[in-house]
PDB file of C-alpha atoms in Angstrom:
ATOM      1  CA  SER Z   1      -0.018   0.225  -0.171  1.00 58.00           C
ATOM      2  CA  SER Z   2       1.463   3.657  -0.788  1.00 69.00           C
ATOM      3  CA  PRO Z   3       1.428   6.554   1.762  1.00 69.00           C
ATOM      4  CA  PRO Z   4      -1.629   8.375   0.770  1.00 71.00           C
ATOM      5  CA  GLN Z   5      -3.439   4.765   0.489  1.00 83.00           C
ATOM      6  CA  THR Z   6      -2.768   4.041   4.269  1.00 89.00           C
ATOM      7  CA  LEU Z   7      -3.735   7.730   5.215  1.00 86.00           C
ATOM      8  CA  VAL Z   8      -7.090   7.598   3.730  1.00 88.00           C
ATOM      9  CA  GLN Z   9      -7.235   4.318   5.339  1.00 90.00           C
ATOM     10  CA  HIS Z  10      -6.037   5.311   8.404  1.00 91.00           C
ATOM     11  CA  ARG Z  11      -8.674   8.015   8.294  1.00 91.00           C
ATOM     12  CA  VAL Z  12     -11.980   6.434   7.306  1.00 92.00           C
ATOM     13  CA  GLU Z  13     -10.722   3.763  10.216  1.00 92.00           C
ATOM     14  CA  SER Z  14     -10.628   7.061  12.625  1.00 93.00           C
ATOM     15  CA  GLU Z  15     -13.829   8.346  11.389  1.00 94.00           C
ATOM     16  CA  ARG Z  16     -15.575   4.841  11.697  1.00 94.00           C
ATOM     17  CA  LEU Z  17     -14.191   4.883  15.820  1.00 95.00           C
ATOM     18  CA  ARG Z  18     -15.198   8.239  16.112  1.00 94.00           C
ATOM     19  CA  ILE Z  19     -18.917   7.766  14.889  1.00 96.00           C
ATOM     20  CA  GLU Z  20     -18.441   4.451  17.496  1.00 95.00           C
ATOM     21  CA  ALA Z  21     -17.812   6.204  20.081  1.00 95.00           C
ATOM     22  CA  ALA Z  22     -19.851   8.604  19.796  1.00 95.00           C
ATOM     23  CA  SER Z  23     -22.435   6.067  19.265  1.00 95.00           C
ATOM     24  CA  ALA Z  24     -21.634   4.467  22.220  1.00 95.00           C
ATOM     25  CA  ARG Z  25     -21.602   7.407  24.106  1.00 95.00           C
ATOM     26  CA  GLN Z  26     -24.743   7.624  23.089  1.00 96.00           C
ATOM     27  CA  ARG Z  27     -26.515   4.444  24.215  1.00 96.00           C
ATOM     28  CA  ARG Z  28     -24.079   4.760  27.364  1.00 96.00           C
ATOM     29  CA  ASP Z  29     -26.073   8.426  28.457  1.00 96.00           C
ATOM     30  CA  GLU Z  30     -29.666   6.876  27.374  1.00 96.00           C
ATOM     31  CA  ALA Z  31     -29.022   3.952  29.546  1.00 96.00           C
ATOM     32  CA  LEU Z  32     -27.615   6.119  32.535  1.00 95.00           C
ATOM     33  CA  SER Z  33     -30.531   7.844  32.127  1.00 96.00           C
ATOM     34  CA  GLU Z  34     -33.193   4.866  32.039  1.00 96.00           C
ATOM     35  CA  VAL Z  35     -31.005   3.730  35.516  1.00 95.00           C
ATOM     36  CA  GLN Z  36     -32.290   7.326  36.813  1.00 95.00           C
ATOM     37  CA  ARG Z  37     -34.856   7.060  35.846  1.00 95.00           C
ATOM     38  CA  LEU Z  38     -35.563   3.542  37.290  1.00 95.00           C
ATOM     39  CA  ALA Z  39     -33.880   5.135  40.139  1.00 94.00           C
ATOM     40  CA  GLN Z  40     -36.562   7.773  40.716  1.00 94.00           C
ATOM     41  CA  ILE Z  41     -39.318   5.373  40.371  1.00 92.00           C
ATOM     42  CA  LYS Z  42     -38.110   3.237  43.223  1.00 92.00           C
ATOM     43  CA  THR Z  43     -37.721   5.828  45.518  1.00 93.00           C
ATOM     44  CA  GLU Z  44     -41.075   7.006  44.211  1.00 92.00           C
ATOM     45  CA  HIS Z  45     -42.223   3.489  45.077  1.00 92.00           C
ATOM     46  CA  GLY Z  46     -40.459   3.604  48.101  1.00 91.00           C
ATOM     47  CA  SER Z  47     -41.825   6.657  49.196  1.00 92.00           C
ATOM     48  CA  GLN Z  48     -45.721   5.716  48.029  1.00 92.00           C
ATOM     49  CA  ALA Z  49     -44.768   2.515  50.128  1.00 92.00           C
ATOM     50  CA  ARG Z  50     -43.509   4.483  53.383  1.00 92.00           C
ATOM     51  CA  VAL Z  51     -46.566   6.499  53.053  1.00 93.00           C
ATOM     52  CA  ALA Z  52     -49.031   3.312  52.306  1.00 94.00           C
ATOM     53  CA  GLN Z  53     -47.407   2.066  55.570  1.00 94.00           C
ATOM     54  CA  LEU Z  54     -47.995   4.723  57.622  1.00 95.00           C
ATOM     55  CA  GLU Z  55     -51.714   5.003  56.225  1.00 95.00           C
ATOM     56  CA  LEU Z  56     -51.973   1.324  57.341  1.00 95.00           C
ATOM     57  CA  ASP Z  57     -50.825   1.848  60.717  1.00 96.00           C
ATOM     58  CA  GLU Z  58     -52.784   4.714  61.522  1.00 96.00           C
ATOM     59  CA  CYS Z  59     -55.884   2.691  60.565  1.00 95.00           C
ATOM     60  CA  ARG Z  60     -54.674  -0.336  62.682  1.00 95.00           C
ATOM     61  CA  ALA Z  61     -54.545   2.580  65.432  1.00 96.00           C
ATOM     62  CA  GLU Z  62     -57.832   3.432  64.731  1.00 95.00           C
ATOM     63  CA  VAL Z  63     -59.419   0.390  64.608  1.00 96.00           C
ATOM     64  CA  GLU Z  64     -57.824  -1.256  67.898  1.00 96.00           C
ATOM     65  CA  LYS Z  65     -59.217   2.725  69.227  1.00 96.00           C
ATOM     66  CA  LEU Z  66     -62.241   1.713  67.920  1.00 95.00           C
ATOM     67  CA  ARG Z  67     -62.299  -1.794  69.616  1.00 94.00           C
ATOM     68  CA  GLN Z  68     -61.445  -0.551  72.795  1.00 96.00           C
ATOM     69  CA  ASP Z  69     -64.607   2.364  72.759  1.00 93.00           C
ATOM     70  CA  LEU Z  70     -66.637  -0.515  71.817  1.00 94.00           C
ATOM     71  CA  GLN Z  71     -65.338  -2.979  74.353  1.00 95.00           C
ATOM     72  CA  THR Z  72     -65.743   0.468  76.711  1.00 95.00           C
ATOM     73  CA  ALA Z  73     -69.083   1.001  75.812  1.00 93.00           C
ATOM     74  CA  GLU Z  74     -70.225  -2.737  76.148  1.00 94.00           C
ATOM     75  CA  VAL Z  75     -68.982  -2.685  79.501  1.00 93.00           C
ATOM     76  CA  ALA Z  76     -70.631   0.636  80.341  1.00 92.00           C
ATOM     77  CA  ARG Z  77     -73.880  -0.514  78.737  1.00 92.00           C
ATOM     78  CA  SER Z  78     -73.561  -4.019  81.046  1.00 92.00           C
ATOM     79  CA  GLU Z  79     -73.132  -1.791  83.912  1.00 93.00           C
ATOM     80  CA  GLU Z  80     -76.199  -0.024  83.204  1.00 92.00           C
ATOM     81  CA  LEU Z  81     -78.126  -3.156  82.967  1.00 91.00           C
ATOM     82  CA  GLU Z  82     -77.080  -3.975  85.760  1.00 93.00           C
ATOM     83  CA  ARG Z  83     -78.052  -0.608  87.752  1.00 92.00           C
ATOM     84  CA  GLY Z  84     -81.272  -0.833  85.717  1.00 92.00           C
ATOM     85  CA  LYS Z  85     -82.343  -4.300  86.968  1.00 93.00           C
ATOM     86  CA  GLN Z  86     -81.336  -2.874  90.869  1.00 94.00           C
ATOM     87  CA  TRP Z  87     -83.266   0.239  90.220  1.00 93.00           C
ATOM     88  CA  ALA Z  88     -86.370  -2.031  88.983  1.00 92.00           C
ATOM     89  CA  ALA Z  89     -85.921  -4.432  91.974  1.00 93.00           C
ATOM     90  CA  GLU Z  90     -85.726  -1.761  94.628  1.00 94.00           C
ATOM     91  CA  ALA Z  91     -88.493   0.075  93.050  1.00 93.00           C
ATOM     92  CA  ALA Z  92     -90.585  -3.645  93.306  1.00 94.00           C
ATOM     93  CA  GLU Z  93     -89.785  -3.612  96.736  1.00 96.00           C
ATOM     94  CA  GLU Z  94     -90.544  -0.237  97.263  1.00 95.00           C
ATOM     95  CA  ARG Z  95     -94.800  -0.914  95.860  1.00 95.00           C
ATOM     96  CA  ARG Z  96     -94.806  -3.716  98.043  1.00 97.00           C
ATOM     97  CA  ARG Z  97     -93.749  -2.182 101.346  1.00 97.00           C
ATOM     98  CA  MET Z  98     -95.928   1.008 100.113  1.00 97.00           C
ATOM     99  CA  GLU Z  99     -98.953  -1.944 100.006  1.00 96.00           C
ATOM    100  CA  ARG Z 100     -98.137  -3.701 103.270  1.00 97.00           C
ATOM    101  CA  GLU Z 101     -98.483  -0.064 104.927  1.00 96.00           C
ATOM    102  CA  MET Z 102    -101.434   0.864 103.032  1.00 97.00           C
ATOM    103  CA  ASN Z 103    -103.103  -2.795 103.407  1.00 96.00           C
ATOM    104  CA  ASP Z 104    -102.067  -2.487 107.755  1.00 96.00           C
ATOM    105  CA  LYS Z 105    -103.709   1.348 107.628  1.00 96.00           C
ATOM    106  CA  VAL Z 106    -106.929  -0.044 105.813  1.00 95.00           C
ATOM    107  CA  GLU Z 107    -107.015  -3.193 108.311  1.00 95.00           C
ATOM    108  CA  HIS Z 108    -106.627  -0.789 110.834  1.00 95.00           C
ATOM    109  CA  VAL Z 109    -108.997   1.685 110.084  1.00 95.00           C
ATOM    110  CA  ARG Z 110    -111.320  -0.992 109.294  1.00 95.00           C
ATOM    111  CA  GLN Z 111    -110.637  -2.588 113.141  1.00 95.00           C
ATOM    112  CA  GLU Z 112    -111.694   0.688 114.262  1.00 94.00           C
ATOM    113  CA  MET Z 113    -114.655   0.549 112.811  1.00 94.00           C
ATOM    114  CA  GLU Z 114    -115.710  -2.471 113.776  1.00 93.00           C
ATOM    115  CA  ALA Z 115    -114.992  -1.416 117.312  1.00 92.00           C
ATOM    116  CA  LYS Z 116    -116.769   1.963 117.357  1.00 91.00           C
ATOM    117  CA  MET Z 117    -120.065   0.054 115.329  1.00 91.00           C
ATOM    118  CA  LYS Z 118    -119.672  -2.465 118.680  1.00 91.00           C
ATOM    119  CA  GLU Z 119    -120.007   0.287 120.793  1.00 88.00           C
ATOM    120  CA  ALA Z 120    -122.638   1.857 119.021  1.00 79.00           C
TER     121      ALA Z 120
END
């Protein structure tokens, strides 16, 4: 090969390598961009997952609080029912006592009337 031919071959080869290098740089930049995009998505998903976990924890805490409130309400209702039964029993006992007193008074008045009738 003559020197000019060799020089042309070198220039062609150099240009081919320059184009390949540019293409490789572009592919590298695109790959880096994709990696960054995927990292961003992963970060966002991680943030979303943390937010979702926090919301889930809040929901669980709310459910637990409601369960405790319900339990407290059931205990209070049970106690109120017991007080109601107690009050009803006391009221019935008071009614029976008053009926006995009334019957005793009626009987006393009846006896007094009989005694006055016998005297008359």
